[in-house]
């Protein structure tokens, strides 16, 4: 369905030709950026705090690097006071990355809810994900998508809860820190569950190609007409004014040909999916390496 045209919108008003592929690809790239945020967060927190004790080290000759290597951390968290001061900061970094994922899911679910409504009809949701109304027998509601959207707000609340807990603490260990763990655990659980449900729905989402094409009206091609006139030598302002007088009279009316004609990188006719696929492979390779590293550490500790 990547080449199925749909009206693109700005300010939620009909704007220019778009496609299902461009829409879906935008979220794929955004989630790939979220993976980079997660990787950056992982690198930040991949430090071993052991040996910092209550915030000021100990008077026995411990080898902190040995503990770090044995447990598979990337580095020692050097300053023993900062090892405690960073509590809450590292949790917030994790939650911030999770918030970005949930914000992407929130936007995607909103689009799907709108585009699957009868007034649009571009998408058809699987019935098993659309329970009925407790009162209105004709209703089928996109409840799982709505819950995912609401959970994105819950994640933001968890992030700010964590930030507020540590905002005004003095240096050194404080018992307040124990309250920073629950938001992280909840955030991980909510995000993982939301991703699983979202991709299950997405895998069964249907696209009504005929409805998508029928949704096109002449004014959606107005900008392309302006650019066509400009390419032929008409000054942009003149071309803009000329088309603006009667945008409904634009001659172009083939949405499929229109989206396929835009060949520059990232446009509807050249989505650059190979770039995204390469990023996916890189991310999977990174996950595989970290998982193997973790398994090896556990095996060594059992010896």
Tab-separated table of C-alpha atoms in Angstrom:
chain	number	residue	atom	x	y	z
A	1	UNK	CA	0.000	0.000	0.000
A	2	UNK	CA	2.997	2.344	-0.026
A	3	UNK	CA	1.907	3.802	-3.382
A	4	UNK	CA	-1.721	4.389	-2.393
A	5	UNK	CA	-2.355	8.157	-2.485
A	6	UNK	CA	-4.063	9.995	0.367
A	7	UNK	CA	-4.656	13.724	0.832
A	8	UNK	CA	-1.860	15.310	2.833
A	9	UNK	CA	-2.823	17.872	5.445
A	10	UNK	CA	-1.333	20.914	7.150
A	11	UNK	CA	-3.210	22.693	9.950
A	12	UNK	CA	-5.449	19.628	9.488
A	13	UNK	CA	-6.683	21.199	6.237
A	14	UNK	CA	-6.354	19.480	2.869
A	15	UNK	CA	-3.012	20.525	1.424
A	16	UNK	CA	-1.126	18.365	-1.108
A	17	UNK	CA	-1.009	14.784	-2.366
A	18	UNK	CA	0.548	12.328	0.058
A	19	UNK	CA	0.610	8.541	0.261
A	20	UNK	CA	0.127	5.748	2.750
A	21	UNK	CA	3.807	4.950	2.339
A	22	UNK	CA	4.884	8.491	3.174
A	23	UNK	CA	2.608	8.520	6.225
A	24	UNK	CA	3.807	5.165	7.543
A	25	UNK	CA	7.427	5.899	6.658
A	26	UNK	CA	7.355	9.090	8.709
A	27	UNK	CA	6.529	7.123	11.848
A	28	UNK	CA	9.067	4.437	10.999
A	29	UNK	CA	11.828	7.040	10.780
A	30	UNK	CA	10.658	8.708	13.968
A	31	UNK	CA	10.758	5.420	15.867
A	32	UNK	CA	14.230	4.770	14.465
A	33	UNK	CA	15.305	8.119	15.906
A	34	UNK	CA	13.771	6.986	19.190
A	35	UNK	CA	16.036	3.945	19.062
A	36	UNK	CA	18.996	6.312	18.830
A	37	UNK	CA	17.690	8.110	21.915
A	38	UNK	CA	17.485	4.773	23.705
A	39	UNK	CA	21.007	3.881	22.598
A	40	UNK	CA	22.318	7.218	23.824
A	41	UNK	CA	20.558	6.707	27.144
A	42	UNK	CA	21.987	3.207	27.413
A	43	UNK	CA	25.504	4.538	26.843
A	44	UNK	CA	24.917	7.188	29.508
A	45	UNK	CA	23.763	4.788	32.201
A	46	UNK	CA	26.204	1.993	31.306
A	47	UNK	CA	28.422	2.984	34.240
A	48	UNK	CA	29.140	0.979	37.380
A	49	UNK	CA	28.407	2.842	40.641
A	50	UNK	CA	29.604	0.017	42.912
A	51	UNK	CA	32.110	1.180	45.501
A	52	UNK	CA	30.574	4.604	45.921
A	53	UNK	CA	28.866	3.364	49.099
A	54	UNK	CA	26.834	6.053	50.854
A	55	UNK	CA	28.290	8.749	48.562
A	56	UNK	CA	31.856	9.070	49.847
A	57	UNK	CA	33.632	5.813	49.050
A	58	UNK	CA	35.114	3.341	51.533
A	59	UNK	CA	38.371	2.989	53.464
A	60	UNK	CA	39.253	-0.449	52.116
A	61	UNK	CA	41.318	-1.009	48.938
A	62	UNK	CA	38.599	-2.157	46.531
A	63	UNK	CA	39.174	-2.489	42.790
A	64	UNK	CA	36.236	-0.699	41.205
A	65	UNK	CA	37.455	-1.379	37.674
A	66	UNK	CA	37.521	-5.119	38.380
A	67	UNK	CA	33.892	-5.015	39.545
A	68	UNK	CA	32.983	-2.992	36.478
A	69	UNK	CA	34.607	-5.490	34.112
A	70	UNK	CA	33.145	-8.473	35.939
A	71	UNK	CA	29.616	-7.088	35.720
A	72	UNK	CA	29.932	-6.046	32.082
A	73	UNK	CA	29.581	-2.295	32.504
A	74	UNK	CA	31.239	-0.059	29.939
A	75	UNK	CA	32.922	2.203	32.495
A	76	UNK	CA	33.307	3.036	36.162
A	77	UNK	CA	31.126	5.879	37.373
A	78	UNK	CA	34.142	7.736	38.637
A	79	UNK	CA	33.098	10.328	41.221
A	80	UNK	CA	31.561	8.538	44.200
A	81	UNK	CA	29.407	11.515	45.163
A	82	UNK	CA	28.051	11.878	41.634
A	83	UNK	CA	27.261	8.153	41.630
A	84	UNK	CA	24.505	9.030	44.092
A	85	UNK	CA	23.685	12.504	42.794
A	86	UNK	CA	22.972	10.984	39.369
A	87	UNK	CA	20.185	8.857	40.796
A	88	UNK	CA	16.976	10.225	39.381
A	89	UNK	CA	18.892	11.869	36.545
A	90	UNK	CA	19.572	8.540	34.869
A	91	UNK	CA	16.005	7.387	35.492
A	92	UNK	CA	14.741	10.610	33.922
A	93	UNK	CA	16.911	9.977	30.853
A	94	UNK	CA	15.278	6.574	30.407
A	95	UNK	CA	11.799	8.011	30.859
A	96	UNK	CA	12.515	10.841	28.416
A	97	UNK	CA	13.401	8.327	25.707
A	98	UNK	CA	10.243	6.347	26.470
A	99	UNK	CA	8.152	9.526	26.320
A	100	UNK	CA	9.379	10.154	22.770
A	101	UNK	CA	8.253	6.674	21.736
A	102	UNK	CA	4.854	7.136	23.328
A	103	UNK	CA	4.426	10.575	21.755
A	104	UNK	CA	5.017	8.992	18.347
A	105	UNK	CA	2.453	6.301	19.093
A	106	UNK	CA	0.020	8.981	20.259
A	107	UNK	CA	0.281	10.879	16.977
A	108	UNK	CA	0.028	7.673	14.937
A	109	UNK	CA	-3.015	6.424	16.831
A	110	UNK	CA	-4.740	9.780	16.419
A	111	UNK	CA	-4.147	9.642	12.663
A	112	UNK	CA	-5.473	6.093	12.469
A	113	UNK	CA	-8.550	6.950	14.539
A	114	UNK	CA	-9.326	9.905	12.267
A	115	UNK	CA	-8.547	8.189	8.964
A	116	UNK	CA	-10.630	5.142	9.903
A	117	UNK	CA	-13.682	7.222	10.846
A	118	UNK	CA	-16.603	6.947	8.368
A	119	UNK	CA	-16.112	10.578	7.340
A	120	UNK	CA	-12.682	9.608	5.970
A	121	UNK	CA	-12.641	5.846	5.492
A	122	UNK	CA	-9.032	5.611	4.296
A	123	UNK	CA	-8.249	2.843	6.790
A	124	UNK	CA	-10.322	-0.079	8.039
A	125	UNK	CA	-9.602	-1.232	11.581
A	126	UNK	CA	-9.884	-4.937	12.439
A	127	UNK	CA	-13.152	-5.490	14.296
A	128	UNK	CA	-11.529	-7.500	17.078
A	129	UNK	CA	-9.768	-4.309	18.188
A	130	UNK	CA	-12.967	-2.251	18.145
A	131	UNK	CA	-15.340	-3.143	20.984
A	132	UNK	CA	-18.926	-1.972	20.887
A	133	UNK	CA	-20.662	0.733	22.856
A	134	UNK	CA	-22.374	0.021	26.191
A	135	UNK	CA	-25.379	2.018	24.973
A	136	UNK	CA	-25.315	2.504	21.192
A	137	UNK	CA	-25.599	-0.847	19.372
A	138	UNK	CA	-24.298	0.471	16.054
A	139	UNK	CA	-20.988	1.709	17.476
A	140	UNK	CA	-17.539	0.124	17.030
A	141	UNK	CA	-14.929	2.094	18.946
A	142	UNK	CA	-11.119	2.194	18.500
A	143	UNK	CA	-10.593	1.788	22.257
A	144	UNK	CA	-7.083	0.218	22.226
A	145	UNK	CA	-5.776	3.121	20.152
A	146	UNK	CA	-7.391	5.611	22.497
A	147	UNK	CA	-5.830	3.899	25.505
A	148	UNK	CA	-2.379	4.015	23.898
A	149	UNK	CA	-2.886	7.719	23.247
A	150	UNK	CA	-3.859	8.286	26.881
A	151	UNK	CA	-0.883	6.264	28.104
A	152	UNK	CA	1.434	8.737	26.377
A	153	UNK	CA	0.209	11.351	28.846
A	154	UNK	CA	0.792	8.911	31.702
A	155	UNK	CA	4.428	8.566	30.576
A	156	UNK	CA	4.904	12.311	30.630
A	157	UNK	CA	3.484	12.348	34.135
A	158	UNK	CA	5.966	9.677	35.216
A	159	UNK	CA	8.843	11.699	33.760
A	160	UNK	CA	7.864	14.869	35.600
A	161	UNK	CA	7.180	12.898	38.765
A	162	UNK	CA	10.737	11.622	38.638
A	163	UNK	CA	12.199	15.066	37.905
A	164	UNK	CA	10.283	16.657	40.754
A	165	UNK	CA	11.405	14.033	43.267
A	166	UNK	CA	15.092	14.896	42.779
A	167	UNK	CA	14.759	18.564	41.824
A	168	UNK	CA	15.719	20.126	45.169
A	169	UNK	CA	17.639	17.376	46.952
A	170	UNK	CA	20.976	18.137	48.611
A	171	UNK	CA	24.107	16.281	47.500
A	172	UNK	CA	24.589	12.750	48.748
A	173	UNK	CA	22.208	9.878	49.242
A	174	UNK	CA	18.620	10.692	50.189
A	175	UNK	CA	15.835	8.210	50.815
A	176	UNK	CA	13.741	10.115	48.277
A	177	UNK	CA	15.677	8.229	45.588
A	178	UNK	CA	13.696	5.054	46.191
A	179	UNK	CA	10.651	6.778	44.686
A	180	UNK	CA	12.452	7.213	41.348
A	181	UNK	CA	12.436	3.488	40.580
A	182	UNK	CA	8.700	2.889	40.338
A	183	UNK	CA	8.144	5.430	37.511
A	184	UNK	CA	10.859	3.759	35.419
A	185	UNK	CA	9.407	0.279	35.897
A	186	UNK	CA	5.930	1.553	35.073
A	187	UNK	CA	7.222	3.455	32.056
A	188	UNK	CA	8.991	0.414	30.643
A	189	UNK	CA	5.915	-1.757	31.137
A	190	UNK	CA	3.509	0.754	29.590
A	191	UNK	CA	5.750	1.453	26.589
A	192	UNK	CA	6.403	-2.220	25.883
A	193	UNK	CA	2.714	-3.085	26.117
A	194	UNK	CA	1.725	-0.125	23.938
A	195	UNK	CA	4.223	-1.063	21.235
A	196	UNK	CA	3.008	-4.662	21.150
A	197	UNK	CA	-0.643	-3.667	20.837
A	198	UNK	CA	0.056	-0.915	18.306
A	199	UNK	CA	2.039	-3.115	15.932
A	200	UNK	CA	-0.525	-5.903	16.199
A	201	UNK	CA	-3.236	-3.469	15.117
A	202	UNK	CA	-1.016	-1.993	12.407
A	203	UNK	CA	-0.268	-5.444	10.975
A	204	UNK	CA	-3.995	-6.029	10.431
A	205	UNK	CA	-4.937	-2.508	9.355
A	206	UNK	CA	-6.507	-2.395	5.891
A	207	UNK	CA	-6.288	0.429	3.368
A	208	UNK	CA	-9.294	1.223	1.171
A	209	UNK	CA	-7.518	2.305	-2.002
A	210	UNK	CA	-10.698	3.343	-3.793
A	211	UNK	CA	-11.794	5.633	-0.967
A	212	UNK	CA	-8.316	7.148	-0.772
A	213	UNK	CA	-8.289	7.996	-4.471
A	214	UNK	CA	-11.869	9.289	-4.435
A	215	UNK	CA	-10.892	11.681	-1.639
A	216	UNK	CA	-8.828	13.760	-4.070
A	217	UNK	CA	-10.220	17.033	-5.355
A	218	UNK	CA	-8.587	19.496	-7.798
A	219	UNK	CA	-7.344	21.988	-5.203
A	220	UNK	CA	-4.999	19.346	-3.761
A	221	UNK	CA	-2.932	19.730	-6.932
A	222	UNK	CA	-2.811	23.538	-6.744
A	223	UNK	CA	0.701	23.758	-5.316
A	224	UNK	CA	2.035	21.399	-7.963
A	225	UNK	CA	0.401	23.595	-10.605
A	226	UNK	CA	2.151	26.654	-9.151
A	227	UNK	CA	5.501	24.863	-9.255
A	228	UNK	CA	4.824	23.700	-12.805
A	229	UNK	CA	4.203	27.286	-13.923
A	230	UNK	CA	7.306	28.449	-12.057
A	231	UNK	CA	9.396	25.794	-13.801
A	232	UNK	CA	8.182	27.131	-17.142
A	233	UNK	CA	9.455	30.613	-16.296
A	234	UNK	CA	6.482	32.261	-14.606
A	235	UNK	CA	7.569	34.190	-11.471
A	236	UNK	CA	6.429	32.395	-8.328
A	237	UNK	CA	4.238	35.252	-7.076
A	238	UNK	CA	2.464	35.493	-10.421
A	239	UNK	CA	1.975	31.732	-10.599
A	240	UNK	CA	0.673	31.685	-7.022
A	241	UNK	CA	-1.869	34.430	-7.709
A	242	UNK	CA	-2.953	32.825	-10.965
A	243	UNK	CA	-3.696	29.458	-9.372
A	244	UNK	CA	-5.170	31.006	-6.205
A	245	UNK	CA	-7.950	32.651	-8.229
A	246	UNK	CA	-9.419	29.294	-9.256
A	247	UNK	CA	-7.694	26.397	-7.446
A	248	UNK	CA	-10.639	24.136	-8.243
A	249	UNK	CA	-9.849	24.472	-11.961
A	250	UNK	CA	-6.398	22.879	-11.778
A	251	UNK	CA	-6.129	20.487	-14.705
A	252	UNK	CA	-4.095	17.740	-13.020
A	253	UNK	CA	-6.325	15.059	-11.511
A	254	UNK	CA	-4.343	11.813	-11.269
A	255	UNK	CA	-3.191	11.324	-7.661
A	256	UNK	CA	-1.293	8.100	-8.366
A	257	UNK	CA	0.735	9.664	-11.169
A	258	UNK	CA	1.332	12.712	-8.998
A	259	UNK	CA	2.829	10.886	-6.032
A	260	UNK	CA	4.945	8.634	-8.235
A	261	UNK	CA	6.344	11.627	-10.142
A	262	UNK	CA	8.057	13.084	-7.062
A	263	UNK	CA	11.379	11.295	-7.249
A	264	UNK	CA	13.653	13.242	-4.935
A	265	UNK	CA	14.823	11.416	-1.818
A	266	UNK	CA	12.153	11.078	0.842
A	267	UNK	CA	9.259	12.096	-1.400
A	268	UNK	CA	6.233	9.970	-2.259
A	269	UNK	CA	7.887	8.534	-5.362
A	270	UNK	CA	11.170	7.736	-3.620
A	271	UNK	CA	10.576	6.923	0.040
A	272	UNK	CA	14.175	5.890	0.630
A	273	UNK	CA	13.096	2.717	2.392
A	274	UNK	CA	16.546	1.190	1.944
A	275	UNK	CA	17.886	3.840	4.326
A	276	UNK	CA	15.343	2.907	6.984
A	277	UNK	CA	15.966	-0.801	6.428
A	278	UNK	CA	19.694	-0.281	6.959
A	279	UNK	CA	18.997	1.573	10.215
A	280	UNK	CA	16.742	-1.259	11.353
A	281	UNK	CA	19.488	-3.797	10.675
A	282	UNK	CA	22.033	-1.667	12.546
A	283	UNK	CA	19.688	-1.364	15.519
A	284	UNK	CA	19.021	-5.099	15.566
A	285	UNK	CA	22.757	-5.789	15.394
A	286	UNK	CA	23.321	-3.484	18.375
A	287	UNK	CA	20.584	-5.220	20.378
A	288	UNK	CA	22.020	-8.641	19.543
A	289	UNK	CA	25.494	-7.585	20.696
A	290	UNK	CA	24.216	-6.147	23.976
A	291	UNK	CA	22.092	-9.211	24.663
A	292	UNK	CA	25.047	-11.514	24.016
A	293	UNK	CA	27.211	-9.379	26.282
A	294	UNK	CA	24.602	-9.642	29.040
A	295	UNK	CA	24.288	-13.422	28.657
A	296	UNK	CA	28.077	-13.825	28.727
A	297	UNK	CA	28.306	-11.760	31.927
A	298	UNK	CA	25.666	-13.906	33.633
A	299	UNK	CA	27.431	-17.082	32.565
A	300	UNK	CA	30.766	-15.820	33.907
A	301	UNK	CA	29.190	-14.896	37.235
A	302	UNK	CA	27.817	-18.423	37.599
A	303	UNK	CA	31.269	-19.977	37.222
